[in-house]
């Protein structure tokens, strides 16, 4: 068979993500702090971008079509209709650019601007070097605790409450919140929150989530099975140990000199700051991107936090001046690219803000029960539900909810806080919250008494399915173990011993 070269023309469809589209995706998932750093870099790189000067108090700025500057909203030509709030579908682009398509689906969005040369804003995806550097980073205490929370079996209201407690841990590993106040803010009982805390105090490193030094040391001693009455007495008198009043300690603990020396040595071998071994700076105060306020008639008003929105202008007067003075082709191309990039950036920032507001508004609508009544009224919710309700792609919603925070009457939460697991219904009806199912399992076991049948996990599955909850046996076992409830065999043995 003869071999030869030939030319063929083929037509097909493929996934194309232009540098501009990559830039828009990256902006969407940046936190407010990261966005501020990015904007500072663009201000240094692009001479046509300037910050908007704040207006004097009592003075209201009225946009003038003859202004030499242009705001973000002015970069989108007026089509007579409200711009699409989904950043994945841009409105008409400025001259020399075309930006249409869904960020999530990756439809082509052509453009003459080469964002690969745009400094910090040029790379929409991680390079190999960035990925390797991220792998080498030391995990923070919060990340370590959230990893353990993900496999703890807590779900629904318990998981939501656990996230709040994780966010209240300082760099030393101590819980810095008032339990009664936190329970009131979340709309749950304090015993329920204490139960969640009991699970969290079983996380590594041992001693984490303690509320004071005594509790921190006690948690470590209990794991070593060394928290006997004498050691409890020593923990109750740590002030005497600090003053080295050994005679008073011996009387308090009712031990001799040798035992006391051994007990003190054990105390000194413990870790008073279990969280100090982890990397990362102390957590900075969170600035919410969205604010929710209660309105008349039980409605909720959702607004963007203007403090987190960069206010940028394109200096058209300076653009006209440098354009007129450009002599070489390279100078003209540079000025034209700076102008196009500035317009594109302002459009992206405007659409980013609108998209965040749209997603947050739908989350508030779906979880209004939490805002009104507390954490036990969190509804089962996932990204797909929000995406279908507002006509966006699921991955777009995921980017919006990452590292974005919302201030509510019950505190400041990450948008991902409102997504909870669900247990399907056997009758095809509305799904059950995982936390409500855990509560029903707990109730079934608490109503057991000597002389009656002890519910095995299989029996609990039958009872729950009879009431419309489609649940597997392994899920029942996982929930039971997460609540630290013994198996049916162990419960039967404990009841026999108690009787």
GROMACS .gro file of C-alpha atoms in nm:
model
  499
    1UNK     CA    1   0.000   0.000   0.000
    2UNK     CA    2   0.139   0.339  -0.098
    3UNK     CA    3   0.186   0.596   0.176
    4UNK     CA    4   0.130   0.965   0.115
    5UNK     CA    5   0.030   1.294   0.275
    6UNK     CA    6  -0.303   1.461   0.211
    7UNK     CA    7  -0.509   1.753   0.344
    8UNK     CA    8  -0.857   1.708   0.491
    9UNK     CA    9  -1.110   1.961   0.620
   10UNK     CA   10  -1.338   1.838   0.898
   11UNK     CA   11  -1.612   2.011   1.090
   12UNK     CA   12  -1.688   1.920   1.450
   13UNK     CA   13  -1.783   2.047   1.791
   14UNK     CA   14  -1.538   2.083   2.076
   15UNK     CA   15  -1.499   2.243   2.416
   16UNK     CA   16  -1.320   2.578   2.383
   17UNK     CA   17  -1.251   2.800   2.683
   18UNK     CA   18  -1.087   3.125   2.578
   19UNK     CA   19  -0.851   3.320   2.805
   20UNK     CA   20  -1.124   3.579   2.860
   21UNK     CA   21  -1.368   3.312   2.969
   22UNK     CA   22  -1.107   3.164   3.202
   23UNK     CA   23  -1.063   3.510   3.353
   24UNK     CA   24  -1.437   3.543   3.419
   25UNK     CA   25  -1.447   3.199   3.582
   26UNK     CA   26  -1.157   3.287   3.808
   27UNK     CA   27  -1.317   3.616   3.917
   28UNK     CA   28  -1.640   3.438   4.004
   29UNK     CA   29  -1.479   3.202   4.253
   30UNK     CA   30  -1.249   3.454   4.423
   31UNK     CA   31  -1.328   3.555   4.780
   32UNK     CA   32  -1.365   3.926   4.859
   33UNK     CA   33  -1.011   3.939   4.998
   34UNK     CA   34  -0.864   3.762   4.694
   35UNK     CA   35  -1.065   3.989   4.465
   36UNK     CA   36  -0.921   4.299   4.632
   37UNK     CA   37  -0.567   4.167   4.582
   38UNK     CA   38  -0.644   4.090   4.217
   39UNK     CA   39  -0.792   4.436   4.156
   40UNK     CA   40  -0.484   4.602   4.308
   41UNK     CA   41  -0.269   4.409   4.062
   42UNK     CA   42  -0.484   4.517   3.768
   43UNK     CA   43  -0.470   4.882   3.880
   44UNK     CA   44  -0.090   4.866   3.877
   45UNK     CA   45  -0.077   4.688   3.542
   46UNK     CA   46  -0.340   4.880   3.344
   47UNK     CA   47  -0.292   5.261   3.332
   48UNK     CA   48  -0.650   5.314   3.210
   49UNK     CA   49  -0.804   5.170   3.529
   50UNK     CA   50  -0.857   5.401   3.828
   51UNK     CA   51  -1.051   5.378   4.152
   52UNK     CA   52  -1.371   5.577   4.184
   53UNK     CA   53  -1.332   5.856   4.439
   54UNK     CA   54  -1.590   5.830   4.719
   55UNK     CA   55  -1.853   6.102   4.704
   56UNK     CA   56  -1.869   6.351   4.994
   57UNK     CA   57  -2.141   6.273   5.248
   58UNK     CA   58  -2.474   6.425   5.156
   59UNK     CA   59  -2.374   6.445   4.790
   60UNK     CA   60  -2.536   6.202   4.551
   61UNK     CA   61  -2.345   6.136   4.231
   62UNK     CA   62  -2.557   6.139   3.916
   63UNK     CA   63  -2.400   5.957   3.619
   64UNK     CA   64  -2.343   6.185   3.322
   65UNK     CA   65  -2.330   6.038   2.973
   66UNK     CA   66  -2.068   6.300   2.883
   67UNK     CA   67  -1.834   6.196   3.165
   68UNK     CA   68  -1.475   6.121   3.077
   69UNK     CA   69  -1.486   5.808   3.295
   70UNK     CA   70  -1.701   5.500   3.269
   71UNK     CA   71  -1.835   5.285   3.553
   72UNK     CA   72  -1.867   4.906   3.546
   73UNK     CA   73  -2.237   4.919   3.462
   74UNK     CA   74  -2.170   5.165   3.177
   75UNK     CA   75  -1.952   4.912   3.000
   76UNK     CA   76  -2.255   4.701   2.907
   77UNK     CA   77  -2.445   4.857   2.618
   78UNK     CA   78  -2.809   4.926   2.697
   79UNK     CA   79  -3.015   4.662   2.519
   80UNK     CA   80  -3.342   4.782   2.671
   81UNK     CA   81  -3.363   4.472   2.892
   82UNK     CA   82  -3.228   4.374   3.230
   83UNK     CA   83  -2.882   4.215   3.193
   84UNK     CA   84  -2.864   3.840   3.252
   85UNK     CA   85  -2.758   3.788   3.614
   86UNK     CA   86  -2.569   3.469   3.527
   87UNK     CA   87  -2.208   3.559   3.462
   88UNK     CA   88  -2.199   3.256   3.237
   89UNK     CA   89  -2.404   3.449   2.980
   90UNK     CA   90  -2.249   3.786   2.903
   91UNK     CA   91  -2.441   4.065   2.735
   92UNK     CA   92  -2.309   4.235   2.423
   93UNK     CA   93  -1.936   4.301   2.442
   94UNK     CA   94  -1.746   4.618   2.363
   95UNK     CA   95  -1.611   4.680   2.010
   96UNK     CA   96  -1.341   4.437   1.911
   97UNK     CA   97  -1.465   4.169   2.151
   98UNK     CA   98  -1.730   3.899   2.153
   99UNK     CA   99  -1.823   3.731   2.481
  100UNK     CA  100  -2.116   3.497   2.465
  101UNK     CA  101  -2.168   3.155   2.611
  102UNK     CA  102  -2.203   2.966   2.936
  103UNK     CA  103  -1.901   2.956   3.163
  104UNK     CA  104  -1.999   2.612   3.281
  105UNK     CA  105  -2.066   2.459   2.942
  106UNK     CA  106  -1.755   2.617   2.789
  107UNK     CA  107  -1.914   2.755   2.471
  108UNK     CA  108  -1.678   2.964   2.262
  109UNK     CA  109  -1.637   3.326   2.362
  110UNK     CA  110  -1.401   3.482   2.114
  111UNK     CA  111  -1.194   3.792   2.179
  112UNK     CA  112  -0.881   3.970   2.067
  113UNK     CA  113  -0.741   4.029   2.415
  114UNK     CA  114  -0.463   3.793   2.525
  115UNK     CA  115  -0.522   3.753   2.898
  116UNK     CA  116  -0.233   3.509   2.924
  117UNK     CA  117  -0.010   3.819   2.946
  118UNK     CA  118  -0.226   3.996   3.201
  119UNK     CA  119  -0.018   3.933   3.512
  120UNK     CA  120  -0.213   3.791   3.805
  121UNK     CA  121  -0.529   3.787   3.601
  122UNK     CA  122  -0.396   3.587   3.311
  123UNK     CA  123  -0.420   3.230   3.434
  124UNK     CA  124  -0.764   3.085   3.476
  125UNK     CA  125  -0.646   2.736   3.577
  126UNK     CA  126  -0.371   2.609   3.806
  127UNK     CA  127  -0.031   2.547   3.658
  128UNK     CA  128   0.174   2.245   3.764
  129UNK     CA  129   0.388   2.471   3.980
  130UNK     CA  130   0.081   2.616   4.158
  131UNK     CA  131  -0.058   2.267   4.214
  132UNK     CA  132   0.270   2.138   4.360
  133UNK     CA  133   0.299   2.441   4.584
  134UNK     CA  134  -0.055   2.390   4.711
  135UNK     CA  135   0.020   2.026   4.793
  136UNK     CA  136   0.324   2.134   4.993
  137UNK     CA  137   0.130   2.386   5.202
  138UNK     CA  138   0.074   2.303   5.567
  139UNK     CA  139  -0.290   2.229   5.640
  140UNK     CA  140  -0.455   2.474   5.878
  141UNK     CA  141  -0.632   2.365   6.194
  142UNK     CA  142  -0.971   2.458   6.046
  143UNK     CA  143  -0.907   2.250   5.734
  144UNK     CA  144  -0.795   1.958   5.952
  145UNK     CA  145  -1.113   1.976   6.161
  146UNK     CA  146  -1.340   2.011   5.857
  147UNK     CA  147  -1.180   1.703   5.702
  148UNK     CA  148  -1.269   1.503   6.014
  149UNK     CA  149  -1.617   1.655   6.021
  150UNK     CA  150  -1.676   1.526   5.670
  151UNK     CA  151  -1.637   1.165   5.788
  152UNK     CA  152  -1.790   1.206   6.133
  153UNK     CA  153  -2.142   1.101   6.034
  154UNK     CA  154  -2.291   1.433   6.146
  155UNK     CA  155  -2.545   1.571   5.903
  156UNK     CA  156  -2.831   1.816   5.876
  157UNK     CA  157  -2.870   2.044   6.176
  158UNK     CA  158  -2.592   1.869   6.369
  159UNK     CA  159  -2.346   1.922   6.084
  160UNK     CA  160  -2.449   2.285   6.048
  161UNK     CA  161  -2.402   2.345   6.421
  162UNK     CA  162  -2.065   2.167   6.407
  163UNK     CA  163  -1.943   2.403   6.134
  164UNK     CA  164  -2.031   2.699   6.355
  165UNK     CA  165  -1.833   2.546   6.644
  166UNK     CA  166  -1.536   2.474   6.416
  167UNK     CA  167  -1.532   2.840   6.315
  168UNK     CA  168  -1.524   2.934   6.685
  169UNK     CA  169  -1.197   2.747   6.756
  170UNK     CA  170  -0.889   2.967   6.803
  171UNK     CA  171  -0.536   2.891   6.685
  172UNK     CA  172  -0.460   2.708   7.011
  173UNK     CA  173  -0.751   2.470   6.963
  174UNK     CA  174  -0.984   2.619   7.226
  175UNK     CA  175  -1.354   2.680   7.170
  176UNK     CA  176  -1.414   3.053   7.205
  177UNK     CA  177  -1.791   3.087   7.212
  178UNK     CA  178  -2.064   3.084   7.472
  179UNK     CA  179  -2.269   2.766   7.427
  180UNK     CA  180  -2.595   2.916   7.551
  181UNK     CA  181  -2.556   3.222   7.329
  182UNK     CA  182  -2.464   3.010   7.025
  183UNK     CA  183  -2.760   2.776   7.083
  184UNK     CA  184  -2.994   3.075   7.103
  185UNK     CA  185  -2.847   3.223   6.785
  186UNK     CA  186  -2.886   2.895   6.597
  187UNK     CA  187  -3.235   2.836   6.733
  188UNK     CA  188  -3.156   2.500   6.895
  189UNK     CA  189  -3.145   2.357   7.248
  190UNK     CA  190  -2.823   2.382   7.444
  191UNK     CA  191  -2.822   2.004   7.521
  192UNK     CA  192  -2.834   1.941   7.145
  193UNK     CA  193  -2.532   2.168   7.095
  194UNK     CA  194  -2.350   1.999   7.383
  195UNK     CA  195  -2.412   1.663   7.213
  196UNK     CA  196  -2.257   1.795   6.892
  197UNK     CA  197  -1.963   1.930   7.091
  198UNK     CA  198  -1.915   1.587   7.249
  199UNK     CA  199  -1.863   1.440   6.902
  200UNK     CA  200  -1.621   1.718   6.804
  201UNK     CA  201  -1.416   1.669   7.120
  202UNK     CA  202  -1.337   1.320   6.992
  203UNK     CA  203  -1.148   1.469   6.695
  204UNK     CA  204  -0.772   1.476   6.664
  205UNK     CA  205  -0.559   1.624   6.810
  206UNK     CA  206  -0.689   1.512   7.147
  207UNK     CA  207  -0.792   1.805   7.363
  208UNK     CA  208  -0.936   2.004   7.076
  209UNK     CA  209  -1.260   2.201   7.131
  210UNK     CA  210  -1.190   2.238   7.504
  211UNK     CA  211  -1.331   2.548   7.670
  212UNK     CA  212  -1.049   2.590   7.920
  213UNK     CA  213  -0.716   2.435   8.018
  214UNK     CA  214  -0.876   2.197   8.267
  215UNK     CA  215  -1.110   2.050   8.007
  216UNK     CA  216  -0.826   2.027   7.753
  217UNK     CA  217  -0.609   1.826   7.991
  218UNK     CA  218  -0.905   1.615   8.105
  219UNK     CA  219  -0.983   1.512   7.747
  220UNK     CA  220  -0.625   1.395   7.697
  221UNK     CA  221  -0.621   1.207   8.027
  222UNK     CA  222  -0.952   1.031   7.951
  223UNK     CA  223  -0.812   0.904   7.623
  224UNK     CA  224  -0.519   0.759   7.820
  225UNK     CA  225  -0.763   0.615   8.078
  226UNK     CA  226  -0.587   0.814   8.351
  227UNK     CA  227  -0.863   1.046   8.465
  228UNK     CA  228  -0.924   0.884   8.808
  229UNK     CA  229  -1.067   1.071   9.113
  230UNK     CA  230  -0.719   1.176   9.230
  231UNK     CA  231  -0.634   1.320   8.889
  232UNK     CA  232  -0.974   1.493   8.874
  233UNK     CA  233  -0.890   1.659   9.205
  234UNK     CA  234  -0.555   1.771   9.068
  235UNK     CA  235  -0.725   1.923   8.763
  236UNK     CA  236  -0.966   2.106   8.994
  237UNK     CA  237  -0.667   2.262   9.174
  238UNK     CA  238  -0.437   2.370   8.891
  239UNK     CA  239  -0.394   2.703   9.067
  240UNK     CA  240  -0.222   2.521   9.354
  241UNK     CA  241   0.005   2.347   9.103
  242UNK     CA  242   0.094   2.684   8.948
  243UNK     CA  243   0.191   2.813   9.295
  244UNK     CA  244   0.375   2.485   9.365
  245UNK     CA  245   0.178   2.440   9.686
  246UNK     CA  246   0.246   2.065   9.699
  247UNK     CA  247   0.124   2.020  10.056
  248UNK     CA  248  -0.220   2.159   9.967
  249UNK     CA  249  -0.226   1.944   9.653
  250UNK     CA  250  -0.156   1.627   9.851
  251UNK     CA  251  -0.445   1.703  10.083
  252UNK     CA  252  -0.678   1.784   9.792
  253UNK     CA  253  -0.585   1.470   9.599
  254UNK     CA  254  -0.544   1.248   9.906
  255UNK     CA  255  -0.220   1.094   9.774
  256UNK     CA  256   0.136   1.062   9.903
  257UNK     CA  257   0.448   1.236   9.774
  258UNK     CA  258   0.540   0.967   9.520
  259UNK     CA  259   0.193   0.952   9.365
  260UNK     CA  260   0.177   1.329   9.345
  261UNK     CA  261   0.513   1.345   9.164
  262UNK     CA  262   0.392   1.090   8.910
  263UNK     CA  263   0.064   1.277   8.857
  264UNK     CA  264   0.245   1.608   8.804
  265UNK     CA  265   0.480   1.441   8.555
  266UNK     CA  266   0.179   1.312   8.361
  267UNK     CA  267   0.023   1.659   8.355
  268UNK     CA  268   0.346   1.815   8.227
  269UNK     CA  269   0.362   1.557   7.945
  270UNK     CA  270   0.026   1.675   7.809
  271UNK     CA  271  -0.031   1.944   7.544
  272UNK     CA  272  -0.201   2.259   7.676
  273UNK     CA  273  -0.240   2.403   7.321
  274UNK     CA  274  -0.330   2.112   7.090
  275UNK     CA  275  -0.401   2.333   6.791
  276UNK     CA  276  -0.066   2.511   6.794
  277UNK     CA  277   0.101   2.240   6.583
  278UNK     CA  278  -0.094   2.340   6.273
  279UNK     CA  279   0.007   2.600   6.017
  280UNK     CA  280  -0.172   2.911   5.910
  281UNK     CA  281  -0.221   3.257   6.050
  282UNK     CA  282  -0.492   3.334   6.307
  283UNK     CA  283  -0.827   3.353   6.133
  284UNK     CA  284  -0.907   3.703   6.013
  285UNK     CA  285  -1.255   3.848   6.071
  286UNK     CA  286  -1.491   3.750   5.789
  287UNK     CA  287  -1.645   4.027   5.580
  288UNK     CA  288  -1.983   3.913   5.443
  289UNK     CA  289  -2.046   3.948   5.070
  290UNK     CA  290  -2.425   3.951   5.118
  291UNK     CA  291  -2.644   4.092   5.396
  292UNK     CA  292  -2.993   3.961   5.482
  293UNK     CA  293  -3.234   4.177   5.678
  294UNK     CA  294  -3.584   4.098   5.793
  295UNK     CA  295  -3.844   4.301   5.608
  296UNK     CA  296  -4.214   4.366   5.661
  297UNK     CA  297  -4.457   4.073   5.645
  298UNK     CA  298  -4.195   3.811   5.725
  299UNK     CA  299  -4.005   3.877   5.403
  300UNK     CA  300  -3.625   3.882   5.379
  301UNK     CA  301  -3.432   4.160   5.204
  302UNK     CA  302  -3.111   4.039   5.041
  303UNK     CA  303  -2.847   4.299   4.954
  304UNK     CA  304  -2.485   4.299   4.840
  305UNK     CA  305  -2.233   4.436   5.086
  306UNK     CA  306  -2.100   4.744   4.904
  307UNK     CA  307  -1.779   4.732   5.112
  308UNK     CA  308  -1.668   4.417   4.926
  309UNK     CA  309  -1.741   4.552   4.577
  310UNK     CA  310  -1.448   4.718   4.397
  311UNK     CA  311  -1.538   5.056   4.247
  312UNK     CA  312  -1.337   5.101   3.929
  313UNK     CA  313  -1.345   5.348   3.641
  314UNK     CA  314  -1.204   5.348   3.290
  315UNK     CA  315  -1.026   5.680   3.230
  316UNK     CA  316  -1.151   5.766   2.882
  317UNK     CA  317  -0.992   6.112   2.881
  318UNK     CA  318  -0.648   5.959   2.939
  319UNK     CA  319  -0.725   5.692   2.677
  320UNK     CA  320  -0.805   5.958   2.417
  321UNK     CA  321  -0.488   6.149   2.500
  322UNK     CA  322  -0.248   5.853   2.482
  323UNK     CA  323  -0.425   5.715   2.172
  324UNK     CA  324  -0.365   6.043   1.993
  325UNK     CA  325  -0.001   6.042   2.097
  326UNK     CA  326   0.069   5.680   1.996
  327UNK     CA  327   0.306   5.672   1.697
  328UNK     CA  328   0.419   5.312   1.646
  329UNK     CA  329   0.197   5.011   1.583
  330UNK     CA  330   0.316   4.852   1.909
  331UNK     CA  331   0.208   5.158   2.108
  332UNK     CA  332  -0.134   5.162   1.942
  333UNK     CA  333  -0.187   4.789   2.006
  334UNK     CA  334  -0.084   4.829   2.372
  335UNK     CA  335  -0.326   5.118   2.433
  336UNK     CA  336  -0.609   4.938   2.252
  337UNK     CA  337  -0.555   4.618   2.452
  338UNK     CA  338  -0.547   4.806   2.783
  339UNK     CA  339  -0.879   4.972   2.697
  340UNK     CA  340  -1.040   4.643   2.591
  341UNK     CA  341  -0.910   4.461   2.898
  342UNK     CA  342  -1.036   4.735   3.129
  343UNK     CA  343  -1.385   4.724   2.978
  344UNK     CA  344  -1.391   4.344   2.996
  345UNK     CA  345  -1.282   4.346   3.361
  346UNK     CA  346  -1.553   4.592   3.460
  347UNK     CA  347  -1.819   4.385   3.286
  348UNK     CA  348  -1.697   4.072   3.466
  349UNK     CA  349  -1.702   4.246   3.805
  350UNK     CA  350  -2.054   4.372   3.743
  351UNK     CA  351  -2.182   4.030   3.638
  352UNK     CA  352  -1.999   3.865   3.929
  353UNK     CA  353  -2.185   4.085   4.177
  354UNK     CA  354  -2.520   4.022   4.009
  355UNK     CA  355  -2.461   3.645   4.005
  356UNK     CA  356  -2.372   3.633   4.375
  357UNK     CA  357  -2.687   3.828   4.458
  358UNK     CA  358  -2.905   3.598   4.249
  359UNK     CA  359  -2.766   3.279   4.403
  360UNK     CA  360  -2.781   3.418   4.759
  361UNK     CA  361  -3.141   3.532   4.710
  362UNK     CA  362  -3.248   3.183   4.605
  363UNK     CA  363  -3.065   3.024   4.899
  364UNK     CA  364  -3.247   3.259   5.137
  365UNK     CA  365  -3.578   3.171   4.973
  366UNK     CA  366  -3.508   2.798   5.011
  367UNK     CA  367  -3.381   2.823   5.371
  368UNK     CA  368  -3.615   3.086   5.514
  369UNK     CA  369  -3.715   2.831   5.781
  370UNK     CA  370  -3.363   2.845   5.924
  371UNK     CA  371  -3.366   3.224   5.935
  372UNK     CA  372  -3.704   3.229   6.109
  373UNK     CA  373  -3.689   2.926   6.341
  374UNK     CA  374  -3.330   2.800   6.367
  375UNK     CA  375  -3.091   2.528   6.261
  376UNK     CA  376  -3.333   2.238   6.308
  377UNK     CA  377  -3.542   2.383   6.023
  378UNK     CA  378  -3.268   2.361   5.761
  379UNK     CA  379  -3.416   2.200   5.451
  380UNK     CA  380  -3.236   1.935   5.244
  381UNK     CA  381  -3.068   2.138   4.970
  382UNK     CA  382  -2.809   2.075   4.700
  383UNK     CA  383  -2.641   2.273   4.423
  384UNK     CA  384  -2.866   2.130   4.152
  385UNK     CA  385  -3.182   2.260   4.322
  386UNK     CA  386  -3.044   2.614   4.328
  387UNK     CA  387  -2.908   2.588   3.973
  388UNK     CA  388  -3.242   2.470   3.830
  389UNK     CA  389  -3.437   2.736   4.019
  390UNK     CA  390  -3.233   3.027   3.880
  391UNK     CA  391  -3.142   2.883   3.540
  392UNK     CA  392  -2.767   2.849   3.592
  393UNK     CA  393  -2.524   2.563   3.558
  394UNK     CA  394  -2.450   2.363   3.874
  395UNK     CA  395  -2.077   2.434   3.853
  396UNK     CA  396  -2.146   2.808   3.834
  397UNK     CA  397  -2.345   2.788   4.159
  398UNK     CA  398  -2.059   2.590   4.315
  399UNK     CA  399  -1.811   2.865   4.229
  400UNK     CA  400  -2.040   3.136   4.362
  401UNK     CA  401  -2.090   2.965   4.698
  402UNK     CA  402  -1.717   2.899   4.757
  403UNK     CA  403  -1.554   3.144   5.000
  404UNK     CA  404  -1.857   3.375   4.997
  405UNK     CA  405  -2.028   3.470   5.322
  406UNK     CA  406  -2.373   3.593   5.414
  407UNK     CA  407  -2.465   3.796   5.724
  408UNK     CA  408  -2.800   3.694   5.874
  409UNK     CA  409  -2.989   3.758   6.195
  410UNK     CA  410  -2.836   3.432   6.324
  411UNK     CA  411  -2.477   3.517   6.239
  412UNK     CA  412  -2.237   3.510   5.946
  413UNK     CA  413  -2.222   3.186   5.746
  414UNK     CA  414  -2.049   3.061   5.435
  415UNK     CA  415  -2.302   3.010   5.154
  416UNK     CA  416  -2.210   2.639   5.145
  417UNK     CA  417  -2.337   2.614   5.504
  418UNK     CA  418  -2.695   2.602   5.372
  419UNK     CA  419  -2.649   2.285   5.166
  420UNK     CA  420  -2.755   1.982   5.372
  421UNK     CA  421  -2.797   1.611   5.297
  422UNK     CA  422  -3.135   1.449   5.243
  423UNK     CA  423  -3.288   1.104   5.299
  424UNK     CA  424  -3.533   1.006   5.021
  425UNK     CA  425  -3.896   0.923   5.089
  426UNK     CA  426  -4.036   0.578   5.014
  427UNK     CA  427  -4.357   0.725   4.879
  428UNK     CA  428  -4.187   0.960   4.638
  429UNK     CA  429  -4.281   1.261   4.850
  430UNK     CA  430  -4.061   1.534   4.991
  431UNK     CA  431  -3.720   1.414   5.115
  432UNK     CA  432  -3.643   1.400   5.485
  433UNK     CA  433  -3.365   1.600   5.645
  434UNK     CA  434  -3.082   1.373   5.761
  435UNK     CA  435  -3.091   1.537   6.103
  436UNK     CA  436  -3.463   1.469   6.145
  437UNK     CA  437  -3.394   1.100   6.067
  438UNK     CA  438  -3.114   1.093   6.326
  439UNK     CA  439  -3.357   1.239   6.579
  440UNK     CA  440  -3.613   0.967   6.506
  441UNK     CA  441  -3.348   0.695   6.549
  442UNK     CA  442  -3.251   0.846   6.883
  443UNK     CA  443  -3.616   0.854   6.993
  444UNK     CA  444  -3.671   0.489   6.899
  445UNK     CA  445  -3.373   0.378   7.105
  446UNK     CA  446  -3.453   0.603   7.403
  447UNK     CA  447  -3.803   0.450   7.433
  448UNK     CA  448  -3.657   0.100   7.478
  449UNK     CA  449  -3.699  -0.045   7.828
  450UNK     CA  450  -3.614  -0.376   8.005
  451UNK     CA  451  -3.849  -0.660   7.916
  452UNK     CA  452  -3.927  -0.519   7.571
  453UNK     CA  453  -3.762  -0.596   7.240
  454UNK     CA  454  -3.439  -0.407   7.179
  455UNK     CA  455  -3.441  -0.257   6.830
  456UNK     CA  456  -3.168  -0.393   6.605
  457UNK     CA  457  -3.048  -0.181   6.314
  458UNK     CA  458  -3.255  -0.397   6.076
  459UNK     CA  459  -3.565  -0.342   6.291
  460UNK     CA  460  -3.506   0.036   6.291
  461UNK     CA  461  -3.485   0.025   5.911
  462UNK     CA  462  -3.823  -0.152   5.898
  463UNK     CA  463  -3.985   0.102   6.132
  464UNK     CA  464  -3.848   0.400   5.939
  465UNK     CA  465  -3.949   0.257   5.602
  466UNK     CA  466  -4.295   0.197   5.742
  467UNK     CA  467  -4.316   0.569   5.817
  468UNK     CA  468  -4.195   0.670   5.471
  469UNK     CA  469  -3.817   0.701   5.515
  470UNK     CA  470  -3.610   0.510   5.257
  471UNK     CA  471  -3.290   0.434   5.446
  472UNK     CA  472  -3.025   0.162   5.432
  473UNK     CA  473  -2.908  -0.044   5.729
  474UNK     CA  474  -2.551   0.084   5.701
  475UNK     CA  475  -2.683   0.442   5.720
  476UNK     CA  476  -2.872   0.361   6.040
  477UNK     CA  477  -2.556   0.206   6.186
  478UNK     CA  478  -2.350   0.511   6.084
  479UNK     CA  479  -2.598   0.754   6.242
  480UNK     CA  480  -2.621   0.543   6.560
  481UNK     CA  481  -2.243   0.527   6.597
  482UNK     CA  482  -2.208   0.902   6.534
  483UNK     CA  483  -2.447   0.959   6.827
  484UNK     CA  484  -2.233   0.721   7.036
  485UNK     CA  485  -2.522   0.479   7.089
  486UNK     CA  486  -2.416   0.115   7.151
  487UNK     CA  487  -2.534  -0.169   6.931
  488UNK     CA  488  -2.852  -0.362   7.021
  489UNK     CA  489  -2.642  -0.646   7.169
  490UNK     CA  490  -2.451  -0.409   7.395
  491UNK     CA  491  -2.770  -0.224   7.497
  492UNK     CA  492  -2.935  -0.554   7.587
  493UNK     CA  493  -2.636  -0.653   7.800
  494UNK     CA  494  -2.630  -0.313   7.976
  495UNK     CA  495  -3.003  -0.335   8.056
  496UNK     CA  496  -2.960  -0.686   8.195
  497UNK     CA  497  -2.672  -0.573   8.416
  498UNK     CA  498  -2.871  -0.271   8.539
  499UNK     CA  499  -3.179  -0.484   8.615
   0.00000   0.00000   0.00000
